[in-house]
């Protein structure tokens, strides 16, 4: 559908839908088109929620004031809708705005990232790393060629330099390495099944003691060259 529409990028709802279809857990999310709709969806989801701009023209939502976490009441959801739209209109006046995503807030996880890239020599690669400063500043990420074996997935989760940060830490339990490996194997299937996916990023995949939950996902596909 996305290719037929000539779009190179999936919306966040579509991208999270791909994850969900492949058994990667995702935070429940719905697209609101008005402040009242956002309030209704937030109430149905259960507070607190996270609200995010949905726009085909915005890649890094936080950079333009497009993400608000911890929205606690229906009134706040209404106000937050307006605030997010205003922030984005100010930061990116030409951006098309589709609405605001109302998403279940998942608290207390450790941030990891994972994704798919395509290498001209090796083909599809699966990537894993710790989120936040670990990836931005320290570039602590690891790649393996898809399809991943169980050993590959284990080597990725244990092979990053910061792997100890996934252990019990400051009174928090260790995160489930099995859940992370499971998500990486599922991503590997996506990489093999969809050669048109050029790039996919789950950032963050929040890691918990029992599971791992995707809250943000981008997918870029290669469109056939126009004749
Ligand atoms: P972007 O990467 O486009 O700026 P994200 O959707 O990743 O936007 O949101 C920014 C940050 O907000 C995330 O890295 C994460 O720390 C936090 N966050 C986003 N969604 C949730 C959620 N559903 N539950 C908890 N934290 C979230
Ligand atoms: Mg993100």
Coordinates of N, CA, C and O in Angstrom, one line a residue, residues 74-164:
X74 N -7.6 13.9 30.9 CA -8.3 14.2 29.7 C -8.1 15.7 29.3 O -7.8 16.0 28.1
X75 N -8.2 16.6 30.3 CA -8.0 18.0 30.0 C -6.6 18.2 29.5 O -6.3 19.0 28.5
X76 N -5.6 17.6 30.2 CA -4.2 17.7 29.7 C -4.0 17.2 28.3 O -3.2 17.7 27.6
X77 N -4.7 16.1 28.0 CA -4.6 15.5 26.6 C -5.1 16.5 25.6 O -4.5 16.7 24.6
X78 N -6.2 17.2 25.9 CA -6.7 18.2 25.0 C -5.7 19.3 24.8 O -5.4 19.7 23.7
X79 N -5.2 19.9 25.9 CA -4.2 21.0 25.9 C -2.9 20.5 25.1 O -2.4 21.3 24.4
X80 N -2.5 19.3 25.4 CA -1.3 18.8 24.8 C -1.4 18.6 23.3 O -0.5 18.9 22.6
X81 N -2.6 18.3 22.9 CA -2.8 18.2 21.4 C -2.5 19.5 20.8 O -1.7 19.6 19.8
X82 N -3.1 20.6 21.3 CA -2.9 21.9 20.8 C -1.4 22.3 20.9 O -0.9 22.9 19.9
X83 N -0.8 22.0 22.0 CA 0.5 22.5 22.2 C 1.5 21.8 21.2 O 2.4 22.4 20.7
X84 N 1.3 20.5 21.0 CA 2.2 19.8 20.1 C 2.0 20.3 18.7 O 3.0 20.6 18.0
X85 N 0.8 20.5 18.3 CA 0.6 21.0 16.9 C 1.2 22.4 16.8 O 1.9 22.7 15.8
X86 N 1.0 23.3 17.8 CA 1.6 24.6 17.7 C 3.1 24.6 17.7 O 3.8 25.3 16.9
X87 N 3.7 23.7 18.6 CA 5.2 23.6 18.6 C 5.7 23.2 17.2 O 6.7 23.8 16.7
X88 N 5.0 22.2 16.6 CA 5.5 21.7 15.3 C 5.3 22.8 14.2 O 6.2 23.0 13.3
X89 N 4.2 23.5 14.2 CA 3.9 24.5 13.2 C 5.0 25.6 13.3 O 5.4 26.2 12.3
X90 N 5.4 25.9 14.6 CA 6.5 26.9 14.7 C 7.8 26.4 14.2 O 8.5 27.1 13.5
X91 N 8.2 25.2 14.6 CA 9.5 24.6 14.2 C 9.6 24.3 12.7 O 10.6 24.5 12.1
X92 N 8.5 23.8 12.2 CA 8.5 23.3 10.8 C 7.2 23.8 10.1 O 6.2 23.0 9.9
X93 N 7.2 25.1 9.7 CA 5.9 25.7 9.2 C 5.3 24.9 8.0 O 4.1 25.0 7.8
X94 N 6.2 24.3 7.2 CA 5.7 23.7 6.0 C 5.3 22.2 6.2 O 4.8 21.6 5.2
X95 N 5.4 21.7 7.4 CA 5.2 20.2 7.6 C 3.7 20.0 7.5 O 2.8 20.7 8.0
X96 N 3.3 18.9 6.8 CA 1.9 18.4 6.9 C 1.7 17.7 8.2 O 2.5 16.9 8.6
X97 N 0.6 18.0 8.8 CA 0.3 17.4 10.1 C -0.9 16.4 10.0 O -2.0 16.9 9.6
X98 N -0.7 15.2 10.2 CA -1.8 14.2 10.1 C -2.6 14.1 11.4 O -3.7 13.6 11.4
X99 N -2.0 14.5 12.5 CA -2.7 14.3 13.8 C -1.7 14.1 14.9 O -0.5 14.4 14.7
X100 N -2.2 13.6 16.0 CA -1.3 13.3 17.2 C -1.6 11.9 17.6 O -2.7 11.5 17.8
X101 N -0.5 11.2 17.8 CA -0.6 9.8 18.3 C -0.8 9.8 19.8 O -0.1 10.5 20.5
X102 N -1.7 9.0 20.3 CA -1.9 8.9 21.7 C -1.5 7.4 22.0 O -2.1 6.5 21.6
X103 N -0.4 7.3 22.8 CA 0.2 6.0 23.1 C 0.3 5.7 24.6 O 0.6 6.6 25.4
X104 N 0.1 4.5 24.8 CA 0.2 3.9 26.2 C 1.7 4.3 26.7 O 2.6 4.1 25.9
X105 N 1.8 4.8 27.9 CA 3.2 5.1 28.4 C 3.7 3.8 29.1 O 3.1 3.3 30.0
X106 N 4.9 3.4 28.7 CA 5.5 2.3 29.3 C 6.7 2.8 30.2 O 7.6 3.4 29.7
X107 N 6.6 2.6 31.5 CA 7.5 3.2 32.4 C 8.6 2.3 32.9 O 8.4 1.1 33.1
X108 N 9.8 2.9 33.1 CA 10.9 2.2 33.8 C 11.7 1.2 33.0 O 12.6 0.6 33.6
X109 N 11.5 1.2 31.7 CA 12.4 0.3 30.9 C 13.7 0.9 30.6 O 13.9 2.1 30.8
X110 N 14.7 0.0 30.2 CA 16.0 0.5 29.8 C 15.9 0.7 28.3 O 15.5 -0.2 27.6
X111 N 16.5 1.8 27.8 CA 16.3 2.1 26.4 C 17.4 1.4 25.5 O 18.6 1.5 25.8
X112 N 16.9 0.6 24.6 CA 17.8 0.0 23.6 C 17.3 0.4 22.2 O 16.2 0.9 22.1
X113 N 18.1 0.2 21.2 CA 17.7 0.4 19.8 C 18.0 -0.8 19.0 O 18.9 -1.5 19.3
X114 N 17.2 -1.0 18.0 CA 17.5 -2.1 17.1 C 17.0 -1.7 15.7 O 16.1 -0.8 15.6
X115 N 17.5 -2.4 14.7 CA 17.0 -2.0 13.4 C 17.6 -2.9 12.3 O 18.2 -3.9 12.5
X116 N 17.3 -2.4 11.1 CA 17.7 -3.1 9.9 C 18.4 -2.1 9.0 O 17.9 -1.0 8.8
X117 N 19.5 -2.4 8.4 CA 20.1 -1.6 7.4 C 20.5 -2.5 6.2 O 20.7 -3.8 6.5
X118 N 20.7 -2.0 5.0 CA 21.1 -2.8 3.9 C 22.5 -2.4 3.5 O 22.7 -1.3 3.2
X119 N 23.4 -3.4 3.5 CA 24.8 -3.1 3.1 C 24.9 -3.6 1.6 O 24.4 -4.7 1.3
X120 N 25.6 -2.8 0.8 CA 25.7 -3.1 -0.6 C 26.5 -4.5 -0.8 O 26.2 -5.2 -1.8
X121 N 27.3 -4.8 0.1 CA 28.1 -6.1 0.0 C 27.4 -7.2 0.8 O 27.2 -8.3 0.2
X122 N 27.0 -7.0 2.0 CA 26.5 -8.1 2.9 C 25.0 -8.3 2.8 O 24.5 -9.3 3.3
X123 N 24.3 -7.3 2.2 CA 22.8 -7.4 2.2 C 22.3 -7.0 3.5 O 22.8 -6.1 4.2
X124 N 21.1 -7.6 3.9 CA 20.4 -7.0 5.1 C 21.2 -7.3 6.4 O 21.7 -8.4 6.6
X125 N 21.4 -6.3 7.2 CA 22.0 -6.4 8.5 C 21.0 -6.0 9.6 O 20.2 -5.2 9.4
X126 N 21.2 -6.7 10.7 CA 20.4 -6.3 11.9 C 21.3 -5.6 12.9 O 22.5 -6.0 13.0
X127 N 20.8 -4.6 13.5 CA 21.6 -3.7 14.4 C 21.0 -3.8 15.8 O 19.8 -3.8 15.9
X128 N 21.9 -3.7 16.8 CA 21.4 -3.6 18.2 C 22.4 -2.7 18.9 O 23.6 -2.7 18.7
X129 N 21.8 -1.9 19.9 CA 22.6 -1.1 20.7 C 21.8 -0.6 21.9 O 20.6 -0.9 22.0
X130 N 22.5 0.1 22.8 CA 21.8 0.7 23.9 C 21.4 2.1 23.4 O 22.0 2.7 22.6
X131 N 20.3 2.6 24.0 CA 19.7 3.8 23.5 C 20.4 5.0 24.0 O 21.4 4.9 24.7
X132 N 19.9 6.2 23.7 CA 20.3 7.5 24.3 C 21.8 7.7 24.0 O 22.2 7.6 22.9
X133 N 22.5 8.2 25.0 CA 23.9 8.7 24.8 C 24.8 7.5 24.4 O 25.8 7.7 23.7
X134 N 24.4 6.3 24.7 CA 25.3 5.2 24.3 C 25.4 5.0 22.8 O 26.4 4.7 22.3
X135 N 24.3 5.3 22.2 CA 24.4 5.2 20.7 C 24.8 6.5 20.1 O 25.6 6.6 19.2
X136 N 24.3 7.6 20.7 CA 24.6 8.9 20.1 C 26.0 9.3 20.3 O 26.7 9.9 19.4
X137 N 26.5 9.1 21.5 CA 27.9 9.6 21.8 C 28.9 8.5 21.6 O 30.0 8.7 21.0
X138 N 28.6 7.3 22.1 CA 29.6 6.3 22.2 C 29.5 5.3 21.0 O 30.4 4.5 20.8
X139 N 28.5 5.4 20.2 CA 28.3 4.6 19.0 C 28.5 3.1 19.4 O 29.2 2.3 18.6
X140 N 27.9 2.7 20.5 CA 28.1 1.3 21.0 C 27.0 0.5 20.3 O 25.9 0.2 21.0
X141 N 27.2 0.1 19.1 CA 26.2 -0.7 18.3 C 26.9 -1.9 17.7 O 28.1 -1.8 17.5
X142 N 26.1 -2.9 17.4 CA 26.7 -4.1 16.8 C 25.8 -4.6 15.7 O 24.6 -4.3 15.7
X143 N 26.4 -5.1 14.7 CA 25.6 -5.6 13.5 C 25.9 -7.1 13.2 O 27.0 -7.6 13.4
X144 N 24.9 -7.7 12.6 CA 25.1 -9.1 12.1 C 24.3 -9.2 10.9 O 23.2 -8.6 10.7
X145 N 24.7 -10.1 10.0 CA 24.0 -10.4 8.7 C 22.7 -11.2 9.0 O 22.8 -12.2 9.7
X146 N 21.6 -10.7 8.4 CA 20.4 -11.5 8.4 C 20.4 -12.6 7.4 O 21.0 -12.4 6.3
X147 N 19.8 -13.8 7.6 CA 19.0 -14.1 8.8 C 19.9 -14.5 10.0 O 21.0 -15.1 9.8
X148 N 19.5 -14.1 11.2 CA 20.3 -14.3 12.4 C 20.0 -15.7 12.9 O 18.9 -16.2 13.0
X149 N 21.1 -16.4 13.4 CA 21.0 -17.6 14.1 C 20.8 -17.2 15.6 O 21.0 -16.0 16.0
X150 N 20.4 -18.1 16.4 CA 20.2 -17.9 17.9 C 21.6 -17.4 18.4 O 21.6 -16.4 19.2
X151 N 22.6 -18.0 18.0 CA 24.0 -17.6 18.4 C 24.3 -16.2 18.0 O 24.8 -15.4 18.8
X152 N 23.9 -15.8 16.8 CA 24.1 -14.4 16.4 C 23.4 -13.4 17.3 O 24.0 -12.4 17.7
X153 N 22.1 -13.7 17.6 CA 21.3 -12.9 18.4 C 21.9 -12.7 19.8 O 22.0 -11.7 20.4
X154 N 22.4 -13.9 20.3 CA 23.0 -13.9 21.7 C 24.3 -13.0 21.6 O 24.6 -12.2 22.5
X155 N 25.1 -13.2 20.6 CA 26.4 -12.5 20.4 C 26.1 -11.0 20.4 O 26.9 -10.2 20.8
X156 N 25.0 -10.6 19.8 CA 24.7 -9.2 19.6 C 24.4 -8.6 21.0 O 24.9 -7.5 21.4
X157 N 23.5 -9.3 21.7 CA 23.1 -8.8 23.0 C 24.2 -8.8 24.1 O 24.2 -7.9 24.9
X158 N 25.1 -9.7 24.0 CA 26.2 -9.8 24.9 C 27.4 -9.1 24.4 O 28.3 -8.8 25.2
X159 N 27.5 -8.8 23.1 CA 28.7 -8.3 22.5 C 28.9 -6.8 22.5 O 30.0 -6.3 22.2
X160 N 27.8 -6.0 22.8 CA 28.0 -4.6 22.8 C 28.9 -4.3 24.1 O 28.9 -5.0 25.1
X161 N 29.7 -3.2 24.0 CA 30.6 -2.9 25.1 C 29.8 -2.6 26.4 O 30.3 -3.0 27.5
X162 N 28.6 -2.0 26.3 CA 27.9 -1.7 27.5 C 26.9 -2.8 27.9 O 26.0 -2.5 28.7
X163 N 27.2 -4.0 27.5 CA 26.3 -5.1 27.8 C 25.9 -5.2 29.3 O 24.8 -5.6 29.7
X164 N 26.9 -4.9 30.2 CA 26.7 -5.0 31.6 C 25.5 -4.0 32.1 O 24.9 -4.3 33.1

